[in-house]
mmCIF file of C-alpha atoms in Angstrom:
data_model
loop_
_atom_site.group_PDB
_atom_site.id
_atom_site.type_symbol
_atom_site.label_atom_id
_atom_site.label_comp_id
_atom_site.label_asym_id
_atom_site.label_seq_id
_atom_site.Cartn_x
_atom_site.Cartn_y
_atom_site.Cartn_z
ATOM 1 C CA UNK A 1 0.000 0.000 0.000
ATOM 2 C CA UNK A 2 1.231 3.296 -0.509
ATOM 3 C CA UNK A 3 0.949 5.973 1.914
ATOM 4 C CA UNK A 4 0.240 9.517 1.111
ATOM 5 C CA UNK A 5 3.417 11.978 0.640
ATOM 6 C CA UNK A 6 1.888 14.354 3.453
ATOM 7 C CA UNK A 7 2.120 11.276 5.694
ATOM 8 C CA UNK A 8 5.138 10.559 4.778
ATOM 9 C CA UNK A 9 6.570 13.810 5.655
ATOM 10 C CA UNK A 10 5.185 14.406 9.181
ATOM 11 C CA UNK A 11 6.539 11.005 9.595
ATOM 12 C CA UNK A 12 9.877 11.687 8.948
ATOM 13 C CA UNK A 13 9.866 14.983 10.347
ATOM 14 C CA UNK A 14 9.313 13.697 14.085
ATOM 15 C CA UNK A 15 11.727 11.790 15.799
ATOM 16 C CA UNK A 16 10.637 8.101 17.701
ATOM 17 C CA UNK A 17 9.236 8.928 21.276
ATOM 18 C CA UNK A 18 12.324 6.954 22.645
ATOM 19 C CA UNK A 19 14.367 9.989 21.512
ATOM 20 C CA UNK A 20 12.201 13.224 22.502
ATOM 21 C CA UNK A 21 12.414 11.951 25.974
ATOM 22 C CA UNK A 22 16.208 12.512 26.240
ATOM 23 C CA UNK A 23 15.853 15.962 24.590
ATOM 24 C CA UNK A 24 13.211 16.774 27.110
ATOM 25 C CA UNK A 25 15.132 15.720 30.132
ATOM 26 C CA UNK A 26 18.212 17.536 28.511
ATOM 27 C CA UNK A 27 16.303 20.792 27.904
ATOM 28 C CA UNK A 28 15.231 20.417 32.127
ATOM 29 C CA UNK A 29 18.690 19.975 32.992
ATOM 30 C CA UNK A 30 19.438 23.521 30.797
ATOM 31 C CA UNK A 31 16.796 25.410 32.564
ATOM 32 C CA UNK A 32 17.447 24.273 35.527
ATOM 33 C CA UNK A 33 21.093 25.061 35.239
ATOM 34 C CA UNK A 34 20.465 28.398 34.571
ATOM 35 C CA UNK A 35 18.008 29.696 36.942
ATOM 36 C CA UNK A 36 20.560 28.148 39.085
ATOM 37 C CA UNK A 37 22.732 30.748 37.180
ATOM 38 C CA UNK A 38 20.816 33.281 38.431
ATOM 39 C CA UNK A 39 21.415 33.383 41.945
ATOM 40 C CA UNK A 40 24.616 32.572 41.840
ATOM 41 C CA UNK A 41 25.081 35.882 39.949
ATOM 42 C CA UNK A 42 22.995 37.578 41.860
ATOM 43 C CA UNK A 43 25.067 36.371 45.348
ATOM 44 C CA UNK A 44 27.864 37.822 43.292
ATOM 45 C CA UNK A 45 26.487 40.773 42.246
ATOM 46 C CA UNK A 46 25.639 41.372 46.415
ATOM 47 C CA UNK A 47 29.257 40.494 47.658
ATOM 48 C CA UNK A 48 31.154 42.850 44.880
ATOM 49 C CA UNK A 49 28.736 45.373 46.129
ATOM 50 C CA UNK A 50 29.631 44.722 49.920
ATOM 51 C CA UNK A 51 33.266 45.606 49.118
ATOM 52 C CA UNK A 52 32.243 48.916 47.823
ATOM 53 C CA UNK A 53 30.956 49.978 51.957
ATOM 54 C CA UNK A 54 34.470 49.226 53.166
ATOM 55 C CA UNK A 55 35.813 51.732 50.255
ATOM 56 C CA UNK A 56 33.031 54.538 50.954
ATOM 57 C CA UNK A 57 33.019 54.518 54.154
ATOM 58 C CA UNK A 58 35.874 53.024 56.077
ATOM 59 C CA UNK A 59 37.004 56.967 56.731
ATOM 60 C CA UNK A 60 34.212 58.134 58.399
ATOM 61 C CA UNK A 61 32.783 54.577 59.945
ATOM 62 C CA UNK A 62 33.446 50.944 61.583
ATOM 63 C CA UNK A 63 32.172 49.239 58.670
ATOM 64 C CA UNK A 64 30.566 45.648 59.289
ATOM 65 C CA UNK A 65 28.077 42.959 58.589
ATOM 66 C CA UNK A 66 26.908 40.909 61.143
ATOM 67 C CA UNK A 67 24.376 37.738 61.168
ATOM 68 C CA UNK A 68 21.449 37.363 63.608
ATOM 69 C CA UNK A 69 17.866 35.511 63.548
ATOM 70 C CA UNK A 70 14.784 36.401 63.320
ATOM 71 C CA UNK A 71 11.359 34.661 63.388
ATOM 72 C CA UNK A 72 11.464 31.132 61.541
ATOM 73 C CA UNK A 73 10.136 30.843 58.499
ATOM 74 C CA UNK A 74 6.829 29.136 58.629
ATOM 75 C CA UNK A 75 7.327 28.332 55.213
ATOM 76 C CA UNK A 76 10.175 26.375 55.563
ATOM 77 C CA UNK A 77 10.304 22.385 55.628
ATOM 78 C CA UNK A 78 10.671 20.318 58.618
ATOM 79 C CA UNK A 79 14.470 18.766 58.676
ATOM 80 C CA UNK A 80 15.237 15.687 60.426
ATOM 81 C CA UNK A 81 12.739 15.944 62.252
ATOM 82 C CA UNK A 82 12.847 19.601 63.699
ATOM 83 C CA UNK A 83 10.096 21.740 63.360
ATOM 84 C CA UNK A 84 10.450 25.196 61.945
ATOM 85 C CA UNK A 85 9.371 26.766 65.381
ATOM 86 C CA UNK A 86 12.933 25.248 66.282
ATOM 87 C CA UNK A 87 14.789 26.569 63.684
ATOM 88 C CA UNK A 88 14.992 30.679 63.952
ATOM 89 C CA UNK A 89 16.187 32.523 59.905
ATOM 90 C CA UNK A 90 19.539 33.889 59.382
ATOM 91 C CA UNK A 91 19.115 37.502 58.621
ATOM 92 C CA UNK A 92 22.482 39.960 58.123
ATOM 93 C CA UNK A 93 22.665 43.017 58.995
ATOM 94 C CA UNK A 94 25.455 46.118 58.135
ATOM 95 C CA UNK A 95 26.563 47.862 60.776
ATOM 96 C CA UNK A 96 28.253 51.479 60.668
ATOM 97 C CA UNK A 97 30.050 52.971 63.556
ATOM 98 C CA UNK A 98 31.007 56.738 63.735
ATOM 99 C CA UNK A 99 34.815 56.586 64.222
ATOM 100 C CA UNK A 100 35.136 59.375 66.210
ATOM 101 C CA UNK A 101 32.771 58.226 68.776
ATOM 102 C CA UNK A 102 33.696 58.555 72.326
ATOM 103 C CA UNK A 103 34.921 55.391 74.078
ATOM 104 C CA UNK A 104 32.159 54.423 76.598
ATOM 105 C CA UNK A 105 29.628 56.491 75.433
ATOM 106 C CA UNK A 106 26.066 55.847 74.206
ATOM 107 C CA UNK A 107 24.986 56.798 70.745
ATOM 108 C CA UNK A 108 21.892 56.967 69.402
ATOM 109 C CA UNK A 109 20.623 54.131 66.604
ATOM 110 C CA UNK A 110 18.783 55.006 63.291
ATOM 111 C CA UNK A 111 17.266 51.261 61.835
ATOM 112 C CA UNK A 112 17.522 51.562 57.681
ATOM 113 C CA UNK A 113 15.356 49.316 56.261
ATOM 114 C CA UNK A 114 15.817 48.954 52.324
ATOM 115 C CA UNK A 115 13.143 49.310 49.997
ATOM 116 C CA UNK A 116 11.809 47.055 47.252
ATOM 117 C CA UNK A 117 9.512 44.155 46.721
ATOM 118 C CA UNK A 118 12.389 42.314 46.526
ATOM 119 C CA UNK A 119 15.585 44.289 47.300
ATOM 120 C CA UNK A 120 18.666 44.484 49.401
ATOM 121 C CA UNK A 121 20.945 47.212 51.305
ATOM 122 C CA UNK A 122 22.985 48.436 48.608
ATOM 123 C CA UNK A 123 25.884 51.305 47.841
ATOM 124 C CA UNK A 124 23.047 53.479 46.581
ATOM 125 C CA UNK A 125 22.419 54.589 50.025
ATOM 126 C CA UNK A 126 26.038 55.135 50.675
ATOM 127 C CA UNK A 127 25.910 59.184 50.981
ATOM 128 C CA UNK A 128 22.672 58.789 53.292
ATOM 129 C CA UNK A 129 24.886 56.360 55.462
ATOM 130 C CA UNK A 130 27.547 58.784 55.382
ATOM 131 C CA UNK A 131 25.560 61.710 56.806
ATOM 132 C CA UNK A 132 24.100 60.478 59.296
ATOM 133 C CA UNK A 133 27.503 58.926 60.480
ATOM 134 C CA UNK A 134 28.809 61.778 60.814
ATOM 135 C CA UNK A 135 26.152 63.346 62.867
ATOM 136 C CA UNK A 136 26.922 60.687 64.983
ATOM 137 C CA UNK A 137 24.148 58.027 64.668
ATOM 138 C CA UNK A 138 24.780 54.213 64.717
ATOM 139 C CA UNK A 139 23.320 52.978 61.480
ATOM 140 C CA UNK A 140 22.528 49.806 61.188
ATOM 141 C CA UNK A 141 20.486 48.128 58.189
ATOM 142 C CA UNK A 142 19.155 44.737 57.621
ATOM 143 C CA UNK A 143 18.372 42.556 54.985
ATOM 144 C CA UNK A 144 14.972 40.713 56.167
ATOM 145 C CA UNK A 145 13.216 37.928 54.485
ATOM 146 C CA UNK A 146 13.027 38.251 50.932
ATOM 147 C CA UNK A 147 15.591 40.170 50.228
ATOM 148 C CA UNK A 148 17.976 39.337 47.095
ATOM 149 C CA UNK A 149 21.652 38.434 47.037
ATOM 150 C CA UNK A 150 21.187 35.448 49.565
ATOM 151 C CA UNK A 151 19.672 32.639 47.155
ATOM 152 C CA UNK A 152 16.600 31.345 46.234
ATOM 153 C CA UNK A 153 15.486 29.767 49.910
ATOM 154 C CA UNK A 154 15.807 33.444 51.279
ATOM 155 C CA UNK A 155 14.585 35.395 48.493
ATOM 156 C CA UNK A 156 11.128 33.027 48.774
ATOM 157 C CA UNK A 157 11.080 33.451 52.731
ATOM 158 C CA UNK A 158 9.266 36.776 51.504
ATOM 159 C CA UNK A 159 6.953 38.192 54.238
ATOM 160 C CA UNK A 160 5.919 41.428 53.452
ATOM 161 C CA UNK A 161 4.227 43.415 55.611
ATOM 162 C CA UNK A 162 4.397 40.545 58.001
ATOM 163 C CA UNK A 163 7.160 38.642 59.659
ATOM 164 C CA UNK A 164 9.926 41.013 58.062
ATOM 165 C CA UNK A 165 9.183 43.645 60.039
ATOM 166 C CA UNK A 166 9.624 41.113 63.164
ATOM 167 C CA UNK A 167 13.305 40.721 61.762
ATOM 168 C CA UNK A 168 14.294 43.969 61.464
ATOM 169 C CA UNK A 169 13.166 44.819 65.050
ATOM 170 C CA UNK A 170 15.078 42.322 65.995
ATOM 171 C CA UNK A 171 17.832 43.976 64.051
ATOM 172 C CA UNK A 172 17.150 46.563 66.843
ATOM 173 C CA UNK A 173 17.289 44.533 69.488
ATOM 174 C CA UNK A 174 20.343 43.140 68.295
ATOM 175 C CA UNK A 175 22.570 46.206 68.112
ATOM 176 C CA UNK A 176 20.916 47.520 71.608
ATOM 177 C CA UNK A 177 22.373 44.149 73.287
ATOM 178 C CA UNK A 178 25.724 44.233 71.124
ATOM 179 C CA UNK A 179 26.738 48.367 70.252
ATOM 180 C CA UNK A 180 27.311 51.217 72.249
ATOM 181 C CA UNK A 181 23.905 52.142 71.895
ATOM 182 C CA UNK A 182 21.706 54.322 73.732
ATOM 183 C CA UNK A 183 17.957 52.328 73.841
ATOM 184 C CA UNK A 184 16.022 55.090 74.530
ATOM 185 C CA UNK A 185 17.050 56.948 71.032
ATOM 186 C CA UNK A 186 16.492 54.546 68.843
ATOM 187 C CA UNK A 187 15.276 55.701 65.379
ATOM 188 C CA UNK A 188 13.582 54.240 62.447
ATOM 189 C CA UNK A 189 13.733 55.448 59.121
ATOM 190 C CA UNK A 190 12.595 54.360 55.939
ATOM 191 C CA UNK A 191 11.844 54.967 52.044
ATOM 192 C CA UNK A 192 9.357 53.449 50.145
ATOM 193 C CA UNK A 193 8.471 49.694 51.124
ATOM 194 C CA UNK A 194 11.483 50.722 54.000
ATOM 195 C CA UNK A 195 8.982 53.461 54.673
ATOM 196 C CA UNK A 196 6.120 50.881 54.942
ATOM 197 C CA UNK A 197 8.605 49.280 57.536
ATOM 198 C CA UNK A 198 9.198 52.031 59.653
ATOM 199 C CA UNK A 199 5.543 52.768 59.805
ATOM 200 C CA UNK A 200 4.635 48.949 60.753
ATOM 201 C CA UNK A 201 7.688 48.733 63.639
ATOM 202 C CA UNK A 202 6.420 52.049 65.698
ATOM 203 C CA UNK A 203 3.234 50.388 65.383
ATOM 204 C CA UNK A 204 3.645 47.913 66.783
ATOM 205 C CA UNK A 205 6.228 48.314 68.906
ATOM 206 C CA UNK A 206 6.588 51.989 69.968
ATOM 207 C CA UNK A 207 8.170 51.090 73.146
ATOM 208 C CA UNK A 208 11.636 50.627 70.808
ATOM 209 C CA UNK A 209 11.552 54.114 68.717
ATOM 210 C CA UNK A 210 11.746 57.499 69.949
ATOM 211 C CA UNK A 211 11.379 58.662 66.678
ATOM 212 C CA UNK A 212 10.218 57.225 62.788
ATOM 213 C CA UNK A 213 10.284 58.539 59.117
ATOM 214 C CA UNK A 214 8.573 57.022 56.412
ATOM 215 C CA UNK A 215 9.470 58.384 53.026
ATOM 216 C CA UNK A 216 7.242 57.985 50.222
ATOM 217 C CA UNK A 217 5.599 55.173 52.184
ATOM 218 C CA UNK A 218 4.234 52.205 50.805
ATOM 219 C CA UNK A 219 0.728 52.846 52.585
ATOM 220 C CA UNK A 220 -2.166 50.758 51.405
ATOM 221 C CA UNK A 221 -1.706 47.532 49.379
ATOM 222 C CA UNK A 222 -5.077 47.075 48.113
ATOM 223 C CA UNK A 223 -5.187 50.556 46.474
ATOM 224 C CA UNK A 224 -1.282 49.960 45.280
ATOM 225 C CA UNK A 225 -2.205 46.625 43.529
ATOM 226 C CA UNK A 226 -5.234 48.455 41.727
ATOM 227 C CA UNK A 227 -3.023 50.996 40.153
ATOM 228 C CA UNK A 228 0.035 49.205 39.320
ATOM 229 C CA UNK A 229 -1.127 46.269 37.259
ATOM 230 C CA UNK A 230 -1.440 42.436 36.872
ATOM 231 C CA UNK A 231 1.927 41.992 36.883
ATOM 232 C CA UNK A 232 2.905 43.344 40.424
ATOM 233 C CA UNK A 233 -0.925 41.840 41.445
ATOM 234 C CA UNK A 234 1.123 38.261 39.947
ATOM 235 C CA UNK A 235 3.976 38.864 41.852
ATOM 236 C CA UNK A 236 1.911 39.183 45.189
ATOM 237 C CA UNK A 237 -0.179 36.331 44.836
ATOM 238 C CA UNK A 238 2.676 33.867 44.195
ATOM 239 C CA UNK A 239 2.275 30.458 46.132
ATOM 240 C CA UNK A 240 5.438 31.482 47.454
ATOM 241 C CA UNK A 241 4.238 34.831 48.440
ATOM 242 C CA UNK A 242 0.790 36.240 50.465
ATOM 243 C CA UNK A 243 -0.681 33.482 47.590
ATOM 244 C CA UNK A 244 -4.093 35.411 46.771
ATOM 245 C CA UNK A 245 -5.009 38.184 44.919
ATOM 246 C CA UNK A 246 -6.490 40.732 47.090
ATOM 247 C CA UNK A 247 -10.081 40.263 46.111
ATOM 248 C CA UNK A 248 -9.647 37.011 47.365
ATOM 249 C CA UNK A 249 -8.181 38.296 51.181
ATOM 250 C CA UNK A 250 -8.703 41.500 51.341
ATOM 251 C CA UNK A 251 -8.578 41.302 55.324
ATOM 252 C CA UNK A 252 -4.688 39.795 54.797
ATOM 253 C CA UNK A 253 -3.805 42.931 52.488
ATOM 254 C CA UNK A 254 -4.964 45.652 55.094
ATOM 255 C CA UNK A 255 -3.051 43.831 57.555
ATOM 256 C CA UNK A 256 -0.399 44.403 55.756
ATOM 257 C CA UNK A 257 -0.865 48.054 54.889
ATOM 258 C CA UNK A 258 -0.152 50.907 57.113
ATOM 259 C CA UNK A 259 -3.472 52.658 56.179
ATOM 260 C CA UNK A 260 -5.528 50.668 58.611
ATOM 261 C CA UNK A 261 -3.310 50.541 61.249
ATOM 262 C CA UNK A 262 -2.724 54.711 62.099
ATOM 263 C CA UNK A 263 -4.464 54.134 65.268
ATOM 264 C CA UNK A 264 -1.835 52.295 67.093
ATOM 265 C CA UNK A 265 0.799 55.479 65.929
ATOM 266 C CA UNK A 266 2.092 56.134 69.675
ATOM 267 C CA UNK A 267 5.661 57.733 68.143
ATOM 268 C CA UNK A 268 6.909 60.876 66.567
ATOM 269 C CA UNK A 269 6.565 60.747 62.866
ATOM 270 C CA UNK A 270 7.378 62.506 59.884
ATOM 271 C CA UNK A 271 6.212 61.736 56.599
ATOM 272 C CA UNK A 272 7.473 62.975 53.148
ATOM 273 C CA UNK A 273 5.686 62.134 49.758
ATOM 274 C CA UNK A 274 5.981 63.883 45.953
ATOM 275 C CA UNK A 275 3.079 64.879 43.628
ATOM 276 C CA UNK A 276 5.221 63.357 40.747
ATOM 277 C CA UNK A 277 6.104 59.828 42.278
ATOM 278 C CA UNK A 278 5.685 57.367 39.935
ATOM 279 C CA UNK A 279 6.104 54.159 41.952
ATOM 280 C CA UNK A 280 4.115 55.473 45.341
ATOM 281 C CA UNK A 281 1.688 57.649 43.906
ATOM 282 C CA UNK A 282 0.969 60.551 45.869
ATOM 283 C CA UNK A 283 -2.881 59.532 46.327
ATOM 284 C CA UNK A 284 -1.139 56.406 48.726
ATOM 285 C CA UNK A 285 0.475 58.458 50.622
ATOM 286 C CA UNK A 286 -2.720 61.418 50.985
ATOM 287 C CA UNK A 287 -4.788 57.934 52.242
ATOM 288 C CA UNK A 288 -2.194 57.647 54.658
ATOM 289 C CA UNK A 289 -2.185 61.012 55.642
ATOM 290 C CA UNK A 290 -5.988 61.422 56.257
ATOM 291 C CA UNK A 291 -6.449 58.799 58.010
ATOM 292 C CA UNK A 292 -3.926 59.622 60.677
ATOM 293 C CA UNK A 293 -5.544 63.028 60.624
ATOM 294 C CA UNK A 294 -8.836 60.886 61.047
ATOM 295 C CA UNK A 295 -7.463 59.223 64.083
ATOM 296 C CA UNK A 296 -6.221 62.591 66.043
ATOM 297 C CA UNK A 297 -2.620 61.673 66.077
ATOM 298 C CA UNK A 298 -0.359 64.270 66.155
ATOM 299 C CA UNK A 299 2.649 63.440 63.233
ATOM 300 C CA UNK A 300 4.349 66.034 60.752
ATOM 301 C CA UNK A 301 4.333 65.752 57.394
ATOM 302 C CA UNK A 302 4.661 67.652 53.642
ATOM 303 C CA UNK A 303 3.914 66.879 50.322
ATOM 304 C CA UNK A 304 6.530 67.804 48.118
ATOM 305 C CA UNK A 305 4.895 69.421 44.505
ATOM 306 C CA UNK A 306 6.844 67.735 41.263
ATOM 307 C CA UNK A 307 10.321 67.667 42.837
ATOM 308 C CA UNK A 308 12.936 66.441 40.534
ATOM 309 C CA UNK A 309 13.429 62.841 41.083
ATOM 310 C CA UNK A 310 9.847 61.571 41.791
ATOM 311 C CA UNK A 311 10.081 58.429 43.623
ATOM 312 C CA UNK A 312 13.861 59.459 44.884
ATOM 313 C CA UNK A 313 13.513 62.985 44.890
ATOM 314 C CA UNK A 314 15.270 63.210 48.796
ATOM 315 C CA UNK A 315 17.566 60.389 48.244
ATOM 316 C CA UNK A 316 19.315 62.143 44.878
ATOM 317 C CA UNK A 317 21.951 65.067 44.871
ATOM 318 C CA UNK A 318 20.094 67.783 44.511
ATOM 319 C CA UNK A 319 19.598 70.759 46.165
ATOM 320 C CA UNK A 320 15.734 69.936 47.041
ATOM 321 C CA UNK A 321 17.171 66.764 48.009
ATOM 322 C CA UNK A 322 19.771 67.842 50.012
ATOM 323 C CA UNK A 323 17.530 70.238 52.288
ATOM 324 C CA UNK A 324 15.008 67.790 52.677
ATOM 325 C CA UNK A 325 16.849 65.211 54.298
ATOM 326 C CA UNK A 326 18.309 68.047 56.763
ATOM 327 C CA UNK A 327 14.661 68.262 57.433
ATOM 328 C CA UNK A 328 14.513 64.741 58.449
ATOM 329 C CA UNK A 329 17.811 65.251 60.482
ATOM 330 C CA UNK A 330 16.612 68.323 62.029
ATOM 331 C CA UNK A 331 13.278 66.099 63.531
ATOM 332 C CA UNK A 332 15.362 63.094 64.519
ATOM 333 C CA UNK A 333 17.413 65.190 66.606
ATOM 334 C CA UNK A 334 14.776 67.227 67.874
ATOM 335 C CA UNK A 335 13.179 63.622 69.157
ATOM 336 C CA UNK A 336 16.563 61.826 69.977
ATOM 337 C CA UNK A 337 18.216 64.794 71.572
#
């Protein structure tokens, strides 16, 4: 019999099933080599950039980076037989230490918090570090759950708006027990989702900051996720993530969200935002900003009209820049003393 010629073809064209499996498995092994790729370049990516603190600011500061725990990671799996509750995360921390302090004296601590979905401490903040080393604050910043440069298993630790802020108050506690530092001026300060941070850790746990600033603030979630797109909604409700859209828990969202939380503010605060911001849009911020109004607490704040920079306008080099964060040094003195 013959068979067709289009038959024919297709028949020659595909390989026997015996040999697509090895391709398969082959083309596994590739992807799975490289996403392994990726955090390893990403680890080095983090430790060429930790060199770059001991250049900076070895002149001015004590540079260091220290490792402490925080809260275990619920998410984690249970080891030869111990349970997470028995098995505290590894969370590092940098650590910068005026030089010209005093020997046996007490200095006062500002917490630094980085910003991003996924981010770490990086050199970008190295002329913020700077200043406020030299007006003699302790700075200390750690990199909490989810932050990148420390692998995979970290990176999916991600709590946000949840168990992170548990790790960088412990990042507090830490430096109390192990610096020269003075407990009762102890700062918090923060831009962005670090602003979210600060806002969440006087909070909850005013007792441990005489003073906070939250710039740009991350403020409500739920209206955040409904202007930014499916894309940052997909990134949220990852399995390894919160692991529903909002729709689906809203109560989880607000829990997370500063917004519905103003009535536990027991701390000084100052807030900054920028009419031209286009990562926190200024709209966040105003919720923010009413609702602590709403509540009767007592908190300083301005809203900064197109300043060059947008979403970094006070973090740049700028003249506007530069005068705003003296503001911000000018209130954490003024509440640290």
């Amino acid at each position: 019999m013959r068979l067709p010629i289009p038959f024919l073809l297709c028949t020659l064209a595909l390989p026997p099933l015996a040999a697509q499996a090895p391709e398969e498995g082959r083309l596994k092994r590739v992807e799975s080599r490289v996403n392994g790729l990726h955090w390893e370049l990403d680890a080095v990516r983090k430790a060429a950039d930790d060199q770059l603190w001991f250049l900076r600011l070895s002149d001015v500061a004590v540079v260091d980076k220290v490792t402490y725990t925080g809260p275990p990671n619920p998410k984690g799996e249970e080891t030869y037989g111990i349970k997470n509750e028995r098995h505290p995360l590894k969370i590092q921390q940098y650590v910068f230490i005026p030089r010209k302090a005093e020997a046996g004296r007490k200095l006062p601590l500002i917490v630094l918090p980085h910003g991003g979905v996924h981010g770490d401490f990086g050199t970008y903040h190295a002329h913020i570090v700077r200043e406020m080393v030299e007006r003699g604050y302790i700075v200390i910043a750690p990199d909490y759950r989810g932050s990148t440069g420390y692998g995979k298993g970290f990176y999916e630790a991600i709590d946000y708006g949840g168990l992170e802020i548990d790790d960088v108050v412990a990042g507090r506690d830490w430096a109390v027990e192990h610096l020269p530092v003075d407990p009762k001026r102890c700062a918090i300060v923060g831009w962005s989702h670090g602003g979210l941070i600060a806002l969440m850790a006087v909070f909850d746990h005013p007792e441990k900051f005489a003073a906070s600033y939250a710039g740009v603030p991350v403020s409500d979630l739920i209206t955040r996720l409904g202007y930014l797109g499916q894309d940052y909604v997909a990134e949220f409700s990852a399995k390894y993530h919160i692991g529903k859209e909002p729709k689906d828990a809203v109560e989880e969202y607000r829990r997370r969200s500063p917004v519905w939380s103003v009535q536990k503010l027991r701390t000084p605060l100052l807030v900054h935002t920028n009419t031209n911001d286009r990562d926190v849009n200024v709209v966040e911020v105003e919720q923010l900003i009413n609702a602590l109004k709403a509540a009767g607490k007592r908190f300083d704040y301005k809203i900064y009209q197109d300043a060059p920079g947008g979403h970094s306008f006070n973090r740049i080099d700028t003249t506007v820049a530069k005068d705003s964060r003296r503001e911000i040094y000018a209130f954490l003195e003024k509440h640290l003393k």
